[in-house]
């Protein structure tokens, strides 16, 4: 690859830039340091000898806030290994949008072959994507979407609104099966402005409005266990005795909410007073479904990397990849909570949580 020579010459400068950009993040700084150092090393050697025909990729990851995120990072690191023919520069942006833009710009300066972005927020992207386009570097967006620019090659991910609709339609059917006629719900949302938060809220609230449910509150738990716990602690005080459903927009928030409800003496799950809904359905989440604590869990698949690799292979062969690639997802519960429901008239199948299912999850 001709442009690689320029890339390696710029690499030493960039190593310094990247360190400055993300130096304040905890886990990320060491990962960034390692990657930047690796890139810098290649600058002192012959191009072909240093990375051979390795395809260079820069990945600007959201952060390390959840089990889902850990699985997503691992998926990329496993697929884009040196063994598989890749040289991956990984930057953990620690949920900081400015650091993420800076990481993308550092990849442009390194002149990587491809850039992968999981956008922390869905807006503010057009300028930097134009810069990628001008540099001739294809951008592959994964997971969260970009709403204010289409200057990327492909997006691989899930439909967050569908996940929210599924949770809402499930609740409607489940509540009916239990003879519960009044729904008063509290939402612990994911990071404000993330498309995962926007879509899940939109989908669930659409069903809520159609059925006259009462939304008591929605606050940002930032997709973390600590965030979920502190918001639930304040909900327990403000809405004591007034709610019968808690919607957590990821598993880690649900774990935090469980601790807060335990401490407040509130029972939840299949045998409790409060219906607890979660998203992601990572291993640890499904374990809480099996323990009857999370009433139902709506999957979001974090294993995008194999699909991204297909996009890259298509591009390497001179083809045109699909603009949008959707990954399959499942809705999980125990048999007691496996009710029939449809989304926009399409019947859904729920997956029973068994030991095997938990084992196979991420
Ligand atoms: O639900 C959450 C993570 O963007 C879909 O981000 C992802 C979300 C996921 O932190 O656990």
PDB file of C-alpha atoms in Angstrom, residues 49-333:
ATOM      1  CA  UNK A  49       9.394  -5.382   6.943  1.00  0.00           C
ATOM      2  CA  UNK A  50       7.439  -3.624   9.696  1.00  0.00           C
ATOM      3  CA  UNK A  51       3.845  -4.334   8.853  1.00  0.00           C
ATOM      4  CA  UNK A  52       4.220  -6.247   5.616  1.00  0.00           C
ATOM      5  CA  UNK A  53       0.882  -6.274   3.895  1.00  0.00           C
ATOM      6  CA  UNK A  54      -1.005  -5.759   7.105  1.00  0.00           C
ATOM      7  CA  UNK A  55      -4.137  -3.698   6.715  1.00  0.00           C
ATOM      8  CA  UNK A  56      -3.981  -0.771   9.131  1.00  0.00           C
ATOM      9  CA  UNK A  57      -7.130   0.116  11.057  1.00  0.00           C
ATOM     10  CA  UNK A  58      -7.864   2.839  13.592  1.00  0.00           C
ATOM     11  CA  UNK A  59     -10.752   2.090  15.939  1.00  0.00           C
ATOM     12  CA  UNK A  60     -12.229   4.936  18.005  1.00  0.00           C
ATOM     13  CA  UNK A  61     -14.174   3.028  20.657  1.00  0.00           C
ATOM     14  CA  UNK A  62     -16.760   4.686  22.959  1.00  0.00           C
ATOM     15  CA  UNK A  63     -15.156   3.658  26.253  1.00  0.00           C
ATOM     16  CA  UNK A  64     -15.306   0.812  28.752  1.00  0.00           C
ATOM     17  CA  UNK A  65     -18.586   1.554  30.527  1.00  0.00           C
ATOM     18  CA  UNK A  66     -20.318  -1.821  30.316  1.00  0.00           C
ATOM     19  CA  UNK A  67     -20.130  -5.581  29.760  1.00  0.00           C
ATOM     20  CA  UNK A  68     -21.499  -4.930  26.271  1.00  0.00           C
ATOM     21  CA  UNK A  69     -18.625  -2.560  25.522  1.00  0.00           C
ATOM     22  CA  UNK A  70     -16.038  -5.072  26.754  1.00  0.00           C
ATOM     23  CA  UNK A  71     -17.510  -7.671  24.391  1.00  0.00           C
ATOM     24  CA  UNK A  72     -17.471  -5.186  21.512  1.00  0.00           C
ATOM     25  CA  UNK A  73     -13.813  -4.281  22.088  1.00  0.00           C
ATOM     26  CA  UNK A  74     -12.810  -7.921  22.376  1.00  0.00           C
ATOM     27  CA  UNK A  75     -14.644  -8.754  19.159  1.00  0.00           C
ATOM     28  CA  UNK A  76     -12.643  -6.113  17.274  1.00  0.00           C
ATOM     29  CA  UNK A  77      -9.336  -7.018  18.862  1.00  0.00           C
ATOM     30  CA  UNK A  78      -9.863 -10.722  18.120  1.00  0.00           C
ATOM     31  CA  UNK A  79     -10.862 -10.231  14.497  1.00  0.00           C
ATOM     32  CA  UNK A  80      -8.391  -7.463  13.645  1.00  0.00           C
ATOM     33  CA  UNK A  81      -5.312  -9.222  15.022  1.00  0.00           C
ATOM     34  CA  UNK A  82      -1.896  -9.293  13.389  1.00  0.00           C
ATOM     35  CA  UNK A  83      -2.383 -13.016  12.903  1.00  0.00           C
ATOM     36  CA  UNK A  84      -5.406 -12.222  10.746  1.00  0.00           C
ATOM     37  CA  UNK A  85      -3.467  -9.641   8.729  1.00  0.00           C
ATOM     38  CA  UNK A  86      -4.320  -6.406  10.535  1.00  0.00           C
ATOM     39  CA  UNK A  87      -2.498  -3.704  12.440  1.00  0.00           C
ATOM     40  CA  UNK A  88      -5.101  -2.247  14.809  1.00  0.00           C
ATOM     41  CA  UNK A  89      -4.736   1.097  16.585  1.00  0.00           C
ATOM     42  CA  UNK A  90      -7.292   1.013  19.367  1.00  0.00           C
ATOM     43  CA  UNK A  91      -8.347   4.158  21.220  1.00  0.00           C
ATOM     44  CA  UNK A  92     -10.681   3.988  24.222  1.00  0.00           C
ATOM     45  CA  UNK A  93     -12.311   7.440  24.193  1.00  0.00           C
ATOM     46  CA  UNK A  94     -13.688   7.148  27.736  1.00  0.00           C
ATOM     47  CA  UNK A  95     -17.103   8.471  26.709  1.00  0.00           C
ATOM     48  CA  UNK A  96     -15.577  11.830  25.731  1.00  0.00           C
ATOM     49  CA  UNK A  97     -16.807  13.088  22.345  1.00  0.00           C
ATOM     50  CA  UNK A  98     -13.936  15.568  21.936  1.00  0.00           C
ATOM     51  CA  UNK A  99     -11.394  12.786  22.533  1.00  0.00           C
ATOM     52  CA  UNK A 100     -13.201  10.676  19.952  1.00  0.00           C
ATOM     53  CA  UNK A 101     -12.952  13.367  17.269  1.00  0.00           C
ATOM     54  CA  UNK A 102      -9.295  13.773  18.156  1.00  0.00           C
ATOM     55  CA  UNK A 103      -8.712  10.020  17.834  1.00  0.00           C
ATOM     56  CA  UNK A 104     -10.269  10.018  14.357  1.00  0.00           C
ATOM     57  CA  UNK A 105      -8.069  12.931  13.314  1.00  0.00           C
ATOM     58  CA  UNK A 106      -5.019  11.108  14.622  1.00  0.00           C
ATOM     59  CA  UNK A 107      -5.944   8.125  12.442  1.00  0.00           C
ATOM     60  CA  UNK A 108      -6.186  10.439   9.431  1.00  0.00           C
ATOM     61  CA  UNK A 109      -2.694  11.728  10.183  1.00  0.00           C
ATOM     62  CA  UNK A 110      -1.419   8.168  10.528  1.00  0.00           C
ATOM     63  CA  UNK A 111      -3.018   7.517   7.157  1.00  0.00           C
ATOM     64  CA  UNK A 112      -4.516   4.218   8.242  1.00  0.00           C
ATOM     65  CA  UNK A 113      -6.279   2.147   5.594  1.00  0.00           C
ATOM     66  CA  UNK A 114      -9.648   2.104   7.406  1.00  0.00           C
ATOM     67  CA  UNK A 115     -11.255   3.891  10.324  1.00  0.00           C
ATOM     68  CA  UNK A 116     -13.866   2.279  12.572  1.00  0.00           C
ATOM     69  CA  UNK A 117     -15.981   4.592  14.721  1.00  0.00           C
ATOM     70  CA  UNK A 118     -18.546   3.703  17.380  1.00  0.00           C
ATOM     71  CA  UNK A 119     -19.983   7.211  17.758  1.00  0.00           C
ATOM     72  CA  UNK A 120     -20.512   8.256  21.381  1.00  0.00           C
ATOM     73  CA  UNK A 121     -23.196  10.706  20.257  1.00  0.00           C
ATOM     74  CA  UNK A 122     -25.111  10.727  16.992  1.00  0.00           C
ATOM     75  CA  UNK A 123     -24.411  14.329  15.913  1.00  0.00           C
ATOM     76  CA  UNK A 124     -21.397  16.542  15.238  1.00  0.00           C
ATOM     77  CA  UNK A 125     -19.772  14.253  12.675  1.00  0.00           C
ATOM     78  CA  UNK A 126     -19.953  15.891   9.261  1.00  0.00           C
ATOM     79  CA  UNK A 127     -16.722  17.923   9.439  1.00  0.00           C
ATOM     80  CA  UNK A 128     -14.460  15.097  10.558  1.00  0.00           C
ATOM     81  CA  UNK A 129     -16.090  12.624   8.164  1.00  0.00           C
ATOM     82  CA  UNK A 130     -15.439  15.085   5.359  1.00  0.00           C
ATOM     83  CA  UNK A 131     -11.795  15.128   6.442  1.00  0.00           C
ATOM     84  CA  UNK A 132     -11.714  11.304   6.261  1.00  0.00           C
ATOM     85  CA  UNK A 133     -13.311  11.435   2.828  1.00  0.00           C
ATOM     86  CA  UNK A 134     -10.779  14.021   1.625  1.00  0.00           C
ATOM     87  CA  UNK A 135      -7.972  11.782   2.889  1.00  0.00           C
ATOM     88  CA  UNK A 136      -9.476   8.863   0.972  1.00  0.00           C
ATOM     89  CA  UNK A 137      -9.930   6.727   4.099  1.00  0.00           C
ATOM     90  CA  UNK A 138     -13.116   4.654   4.227  1.00  0.00           C
ATOM     91  CA  UNK A 139     -14.984   4.931   7.547  1.00  0.00           C
ATOM     92  CA  UNK A 140     -17.003   2.049   8.922  1.00  0.00           C
ATOM     93  CA  UNK A 141     -19.431   3.013  11.681  1.00  0.00           C
ATOM     94  CA  UNK A 142     -20.413   0.331  14.166  1.00  0.00           C
ATOM     95  CA  UNK A 143     -23.162   0.036  16.769  1.00  0.00           C
ATOM     96  CA  UNK A 144     -24.440   3.590  17.412  1.00  0.00           C
ATOM     97  CA  UNK A 145     -25.528   5.610  14.408  1.00  0.00           C
ATOM     98  CA  UNK A 146     -24.529   8.976  12.974  1.00  0.00           C
ATOM     99  CA  UNK A 147     -27.507  11.170  12.154  1.00  0.00           C
ATOM    100  CA  UNK A 148     -25.992  14.317  10.684  1.00  0.00           C
ATOM    101  CA  UNK A 149     -23.767  12.929   7.948  1.00  0.00           C
ATOM    102  CA  UNK A 150     -23.762  10.093   5.442  1.00  0.00           C
ATOM    103  CA  UNK A 151     -20.069  10.388   4.618  1.00  0.00           C
ATOM    104  CA  UNK A 152     -19.204   6.914   5.791  1.00  0.00           C
ATOM    105  CA  UNK A 153     -18.929   3.707   3.815  1.00  0.00           C
ATOM    106  CA  UNK A 154     -21.014   1.326   5.910  1.00  0.00           C
ATOM    107  CA  UNK A 155     -22.710   1.013   9.256  1.00  0.00           C
ATOM    108  CA  UNK A 156     -23.002  -2.304  11.124  1.00  0.00           C
ATOM    109  CA  UNK A 157     -25.279  -2.585  14.138  1.00  0.00           C
ATOM    110  CA  UNK A 158     -28.714  -3.045  15.624  1.00  0.00           C
ATOM    111  CA  UNK A 159     -32.050  -1.285  15.456  1.00  0.00           C
ATOM    112  CA  UNK A 160     -32.387   0.393  18.838  1.00  0.00           C
ATOM    113  CA  UNK A 161     -35.934   1.589  18.243  1.00  0.00           C
ATOM    114  CA  UNK A 162     -36.970  -2.005  17.502  1.00  0.00           C
ATOM    115  CA  UNK A 163     -35.403  -3.054  20.807  1.00  0.00           C
ATOM    116  CA  UNK A 164     -37.486  -0.405  22.603  1.00  0.00           C
ATOM    117  CA  UNK A 165     -40.634  -1.446  20.754  1.00  0.00           C
ATOM    118  CA  UNK A 166     -39.972  -5.091  21.670  1.00  0.00           C
ATOM    119  CA  UNK A 167     -39.627  -4.210  25.357  1.00  0.00           C
ATOM    120  CA  UNK A 168     -42.850  -2.184  25.229  1.00  0.00           C
ATOM    121  CA  UNK A 169     -44.871  -4.834  23.394  1.00  0.00           C
ATOM    122  CA  UNK A 170     -43.524  -7.520  25.725  1.00  0.00           C
ATOM    123  CA  UNK A 171     -44.561  -5.482  28.774  1.00  0.00           C
ATOM    124  CA  UNK A 172     -48.049  -4.991  27.373  1.00  0.00           C
ATOM    125  CA  UNK A 173     -48.517  -8.742  26.860  1.00  0.00           C
ATOM    126  CA  UNK A 174     -46.849  -9.685  30.161  1.00  0.00           C
ATOM    127  CA  UNK A 175     -48.861  -7.184  32.210  1.00  0.00           C
ATOM    128  CA  UNK A 176     -52.068  -8.453  30.602  1.00  0.00           C
ATOM    129  CA  UNK A 177     -51.114 -12.042  31.429  1.00  0.00           C
ATOM    130  CA  UNK A 178     -50.657 -11.020  35.072  1.00  0.00           C
ATOM    131  CA  UNK A 179     -53.831  -8.938  35.261  1.00  0.00           C
ATOM    132  CA  UNK A 180     -51.852  -5.708  35.796  1.00  0.00           C
ATOM    133  CA  UNK A 181     -53.916  -2.880  34.363  1.00  0.00           C
ATOM    134  CA  UNK A 182     -51.970   0.198  35.450  1.00  0.00           C
ATOM    135  CA  UNK A 183     -48.346   0.801  34.453  1.00  0.00           C
ATOM    136  CA  UNK A 184     -46.290   3.477  36.230  1.00  0.00           C
ATOM    137  CA  UNK A 185     -42.757   3.322  34.911  1.00  0.00           C
ATOM    138  CA  UNK A 186     -39.358   4.828  35.547  1.00  0.00           C
ATOM    139  CA  UNK A 187     -36.624   4.840  32.920  1.00  0.00           C
ATOM    140  CA  UNK A 188     -32.913   4.758  33.665  1.00  0.00           C
ATOM    141  CA  UNK A 189     -31.631   5.916  30.309  1.00  0.00           C
ATOM    142  CA  UNK A 190     -28.312   5.349  28.588  1.00  0.00           C
ATOM    143  CA  UNK A 191     -25.957   8.256  27.846  1.00  0.00           C
ATOM    144  CA  UNK A 192     -27.978  11.208  26.546  1.00  0.00           C
ATOM    145  CA  UNK A 193     -27.531  11.751  22.819  1.00  0.00           C
ATOM    146  CA  UNK A 194     -26.274   8.220  22.098  1.00  0.00           C
ATOM    147  CA  UNK A 195     -28.420   6.689  19.370  1.00  0.00           C
ATOM    148  CA  UNK A 196     -28.873   3.606  21.602  1.00  0.00           C
ATOM    149  CA  UNK A 197     -30.515   5.843  24.220  1.00  0.00           C
ATOM    150  CA  UNK A 198     -32.592   7.786  21.703  1.00  0.00           C
ATOM    151  CA  UNK A 199     -33.893   4.679  19.910  1.00  0.00           C
ATOM    152  CA  UNK A 200     -34.705   2.646  23.025  1.00  0.00           C
ATOM    153  CA  UNK A 201     -36.539   5.572  24.613  1.00  0.00           C
ATOM    154  CA  UNK A 202     -38.440   6.314  21.405  1.00  0.00           C
ATOM    155  CA  UNK A 203     -39.505   2.701  20.876  1.00  0.00           C
ATOM    156  CA  UNK A 204     -40.615   2.015  24.441  1.00  0.00           C
ATOM    157  CA  UNK A 205     -42.372   5.356  24.885  1.00  0.00           C
ATOM    158  CA  UNK A 206     -44.307   4.860  21.650  1.00  0.00           C
ATOM    159  CA  UNK A 207     -45.920   1.727  23.104  1.00  0.00           C
ATOM    160  CA  UNK A 208     -46.383   3.441  26.467  1.00  0.00           C
ATOM    161  CA  UNK A 209     -48.230   6.359  24.904  1.00  0.00           C
ATOM    162  CA  UNK A 210     -50.400   4.077  22.784  1.00  0.00           C
ATOM    163  CA  UNK A 211     -51.475   2.223  25.934  1.00  0.00           C
ATOM    164  CA  UNK A 212     -51.850   5.166  28.298  1.00  0.00           C
ATOM    165  CA  UNK A 213     -49.021   4.156  30.648  1.00  0.00           C
ATOM    166  CA  UNK A 214     -47.702   6.718  33.078  1.00  0.00           C
ATOM    167  CA  UNK A 215     -44.043   7.694  32.631  1.00  0.00           C
ATOM    168  CA  UNK A 216     -42.898   9.025  35.991  1.00  0.00           C
ATOM    169  CA  UNK A 217     -39.335   9.980  35.052  1.00  0.00           C
ATOM    170  CA  UNK A 218     -36.332   9.384  32.811  1.00  0.00           C
ATOM    171  CA  UNK A 219     -32.782  10.186  33.890  1.00  0.00           C
ATOM    172  CA  UNK A 220     -29.362   9.520  32.405  1.00  0.00           C
ATOM    173  CA  UNK A 221     -27.553   6.582  34.024  1.00  0.00           C
ATOM    174  CA  UNK A 222     -24.724   6.765  31.474  1.00  0.00           C
ATOM    175  CA  UNK A 223     -24.888   3.018  30.784  1.00  0.00           C
ATOM    176  CA  UNK A 224     -22.949   2.300  33.999  1.00  0.00           C
ATOM    177  CA  UNK A 225     -23.708   0.289  37.135  1.00  0.00           C
ATOM    178  CA  UNK A 226     -22.886   3.280  39.372  1.00  0.00           C
ATOM    179  CA  UNK A 227     -25.156   5.497  37.283  1.00  0.00           C
ATOM    180  CA  UNK A 228     -27.995   2.972  37.521  1.00  0.00           C
ATOM    181  CA  UNK A 229     -27.601   2.665  41.267  1.00  0.00           C
ATOM    182  CA  UNK A 230     -27.510   6.369  42.062  1.00  0.00           C
ATOM    183  CA  UNK A 231     -30.504   7.161  39.859  1.00  0.00           C
ATOM    184  CA  UNK A 232     -32.488   4.278  41.343  1.00  0.00           C
ATOM    185  CA  UNK A 233     -31.590   5.464  44.856  1.00  0.00           C
ATOM    186  CA  UNK A 234     -33.079   8.850  44.079  1.00  0.00           C
ATOM    187  CA  UNK A 235     -36.116   7.267  42.344  1.00  0.00           C
ATOM    188  CA  UNK A 236     -36.741   5.077  45.420  1.00  0.00           C
ATOM    189  CA  UNK A 237     -36.976   8.242  47.524  1.00  0.00           C
ATOM    190  CA  UNK A 238     -38.929  10.403  45.093  1.00  0.00           C
ATOM    191  CA  UNK A 239     -41.373   7.798  43.828  1.00  0.00           C
ATOM    192  CA  UNK A 240     -41.740   5.501  46.834  1.00  0.00           C
ATOM    193  CA  UNK A 241     -44.751   3.223  46.372  1.00  0.00           C
ATOM    194  CA  UNK A 242     -45.656   4.868  43.061  1.00  0.00           C
ATOM    195  CA  UNK A 243     -43.940   2.708  40.410  1.00  0.00           C
ATOM    196  CA  UNK A 244     -44.364  -0.873  39.243  1.00  0.00           C
ATOM    197  CA  UNK A 245     -41.958  -0.980  36.268  1.00  0.00           C
ATOM    198  CA  UNK A 246     -38.292   0.046  35.921  1.00  0.00           C
ATOM    199  CA  UNK A 247     -36.757   0.157  32.448  1.00  0.00           C
ATOM    200  CA  UNK A 248     -32.950   0.115  32.433  1.00  0.00           C
ATOM    201  CA  UNK A 249     -31.366   0.801  29.071  1.00  0.00           C
ATOM    202  CA  UNK A 250     -28.555  -1.674  29.683  1.00  0.00           C
ATOM    203  CA  UNK A 251     -27.669  -4.585  31.960  1.00  0.00           C
ATOM    204  CA  UNK A 252     -25.100  -2.697  34.013  1.00  0.00           C
ATOM    205  CA  UNK A 253     -27.659  -0.029  34.922  1.00  0.00           C
ATOM    206  CA  UNK A 254     -30.028  -2.845  35.886  1.00  0.00           C
ATOM    207  CA  UNK A 255     -27.406  -4.308  38.257  1.00  0.00           C
ATOM    208  CA  UNK A 256     -27.077  -0.893  39.916  1.00  0.00           C
ATOM    209  CA  UNK A 257     -30.861  -0.501  40.116  1.00  0.00           C
ATOM    210  CA  UNK A 258     -31.112  -3.944  41.744  1.00  0.00           C
ATOM    211  CA  UNK A 259     -28.654  -2.934  44.478  1.00  0.00           C
ATOM    212  CA  UNK A 260     -30.601   0.280  45.118  1.00  0.00           C
ATOM    213  CA  UNK A 261     -33.944  -1.579  45.298  1.00  0.00           C
ATOM    214  CA  UNK A 262     -32.431  -4.259  47.558  1.00  0.00           C
ATOM    215  CA  UNK A 263     -31.209  -1.527  49.904  1.00  0.00           C
ATOM    216  CA  UNK A 264     -34.619   0.160  49.847  1.00  0.00           C
ATOM    217  CA  UNK A 265     -36.437  -3.136  50.548  1.00  0.00           C
ATOM    218  CA  UNK A 266     -38.256  -3.105  47.194  1.00  0.00           C
ATOM    219  CA  UNK A 267     -38.836  -6.477  45.543  1.00  0.00           C
ATOM    220  CA  UNK A 268     -38.519  -6.874  41.776  1.00  0.00           C
ATOM    221  CA  UNK A 269     -38.349  -9.423  38.980  1.00  0.00           C
ATOM    222  CA  UNK A 270     -40.687 -12.339  38.325  1.00  0.00           C
ATOM    223  CA  UNK A 271     -41.539 -12.810  42.017  1.00  0.00           C
ATOM    224  CA  UNK A 272     -41.422  -9.180  43.135  1.00  0.00           C
ATOM    225  CA  UNK A 273     -43.527  -6.026  43.056  1.00  0.00           C
ATOM    226  CA  UNK A 274     -41.590  -4.255  40.304  1.00  0.00           C
ATOM    227  CA  UNK A 275     -41.149  -5.504  36.736  1.00  0.00           C
ATOM    228  CA  UNK A 276     -37.501  -4.971  35.779  1.00  0.00           C
ATOM    229  CA  UNK A 277     -36.693  -4.622  32.074  1.00  0.00           C
ATOM    230  CA  UNK A 278     -33.176  -4.529  30.665  1.00  0.00           C
ATOM    231  CA  UNK A 279     -31.339  -4.293  27.347  1.00  0.00           C
ATOM    232  CA  UNK A 280     -28.089  -5.848  26.035  1.00  0.00           C
ATOM    233  CA  UNK A 281     -28.568  -9.428  27.328  1.00  0.00           C
ATOM    234  CA  UNK A 282     -24.891 -10.009  28.003  1.00  0.00           C
ATOM    235  CA  UNK A 283     -23.927 -13.121  30.030  1.00  0.00           C
ATOM    236  CA  UNK A 284     -24.184 -11.323  33.368  1.00  0.00           C
ATOM    237  CA  UNK A 285     -27.594  -9.926  32.407  1.00  0.00           C
ATOM    238  CA  UNK A 286     -28.936 -13.324  31.415  1.00  0.00           C
ATOM    239  CA  UNK A 287     -27.693 -14.734  34.735  1.00  0.00           C
ATOM    240  CA  UNK A 288     -30.007 -12.237  36.452  1.00  0.00           C
ATOM    241  CA  UNK A 289     -32.860 -13.292  34.164  1.00  0.00           C
ATOM    242  CA  UNK A 290     -32.199 -16.906  35.211  1.00  0.00           C
ATOM    243  CA  UNK A 291     -32.189 -15.732  38.853  1.00  0.00           C
ATOM    244  CA  UNK A 292     -35.709 -14.267  38.207  1.00  0.00           C
ATOM    245  CA  UNK A 293     -34.449 -10.737  39.026  1.00  0.00           C
ATOM    246  CA  UNK A 294     -34.529  -9.213  35.523  1.00  0.00           C
ATOM    247  CA  UNK A 295     -38.003  -9.906  34.124  1.00  0.00           C
ATOM    248  CA  UNK A 296     -36.992  -9.781  30.436  1.00  0.00           C
ATOM    249  CA  UNK A 297     -33.812  -8.756  28.611  1.00  0.00           C
ATOM    250  CA  UNK A 298     -33.706  -7.376  25.055  1.00  0.00           C
ATOM    251  CA  UNK A 299     -30.542  -8.211  23.196  1.00  0.00           C
ATOM    252  CA  UNK A 300     -28.197  -5.889  21.398  1.00  0.00           C
ATOM    253  CA  UNK A 301     -25.458  -7.787  19.579  1.00  0.00           C
ATOM    254  CA  UNK A 302     -21.940  -6.421  20.268  1.00  0.00           C
ATOM    255  CA  UNK A 303     -20.114  -8.774  17.906  1.00  0.00           C
ATOM    256  CA  UNK A 304     -19.906  -6.472  14.890  1.00  0.00           C
ATOM    257  CA  UNK A 305     -16.275  -7.134  13.952  1.00  0.00           C
ATOM    258  CA  UNK A 306     -16.825 -10.176  11.689  1.00  0.00           C
ATOM    259  CA  UNK A 307     -19.350  -8.109   9.701  1.00  0.00           C
ATOM    260  CA  UNK A 308     -16.912  -5.199   9.541  1.00  0.00           C
ATOM    261  CA  UNK A 309     -14.289  -7.579   8.205  1.00  0.00           C
ATOM    262  CA  UNK A 310     -16.688  -8.563   5.406  1.00  0.00           C
ATOM    263  CA  UNK A 311     -17.101  -4.882   4.532  1.00  0.00           C
ATOM    264  CA  UNK A 312     -13.313  -4.452   4.437  1.00  0.00           C
ATOM    265  CA  UNK A 313     -12.864  -7.553   2.286  1.00  0.00           C
ATOM    266  CA  UNK A 314     -15.449  -6.256  -0.165  1.00  0.00           C
ATOM    267  CA  UNK A 315     -13.604  -2.925  -0.354  1.00  0.00           C
ATOM    268  CA  UNK A 316     -10.212  -4.632  -0.769  1.00  0.00           C
ATOM    269  CA  UNK A 317     -11.661  -6.534  -3.722  1.00  0.00           C
ATOM    270  CA  UNK A 318     -12.910  -3.314  -5.262  1.00  0.00           C
ATOM    271  CA  UNK A 319     -16.572  -3.982  -4.499  1.00  0.00           C
ATOM    272  CA  UNK A 320     -19.263  -1.831  -2.925  1.00  0.00           C
ATOM    273  CA  UNK A 321     -20.434  -3.003   0.504  1.00  0.00           C
ATOM    274  CA  UNK A 322     -23.961  -2.565   1.836  1.00  0.00           C
ATOM    275  CA  UNK A 323     -24.526   0.861   3.390  1.00  0.00           C
ATOM    276  CA  UNK A 324     -26.335  -0.682   6.385  1.00  0.00           C
ATOM    277  CA  UNK A 325     -25.804  -4.105   7.923  1.00  0.00           C
ATOM    278  CA  UNK A 326     -28.201  -5.199  10.678  1.00  0.00           C
ATOM    279  CA  UNK A 327     -27.267  -7.944  13.117  1.00  0.00           C
ATOM    280  CA  UNK A 328     -29.708 -10.499  14.483  1.00  0.00           C
ATOM    281  CA  UNK A 329     -31.020 -10.097  18.032  1.00  0.00           C
ATOM    282  CA  UNK A 330     -33.121 -12.074  20.510  1.00  0.00           C
ATOM    283  CA  UNK A 331     -35.572 -11.279  23.268  1.00  0.00           C
ATOM    284  CA  UNK A 332     -34.853 -13.286  26.433  1.00  0.00           C
ATOM    285  CA  UNK A 333     -36.926 -14.416  29.420  1.00  0.00           C
TER     286      UNK A 333
END
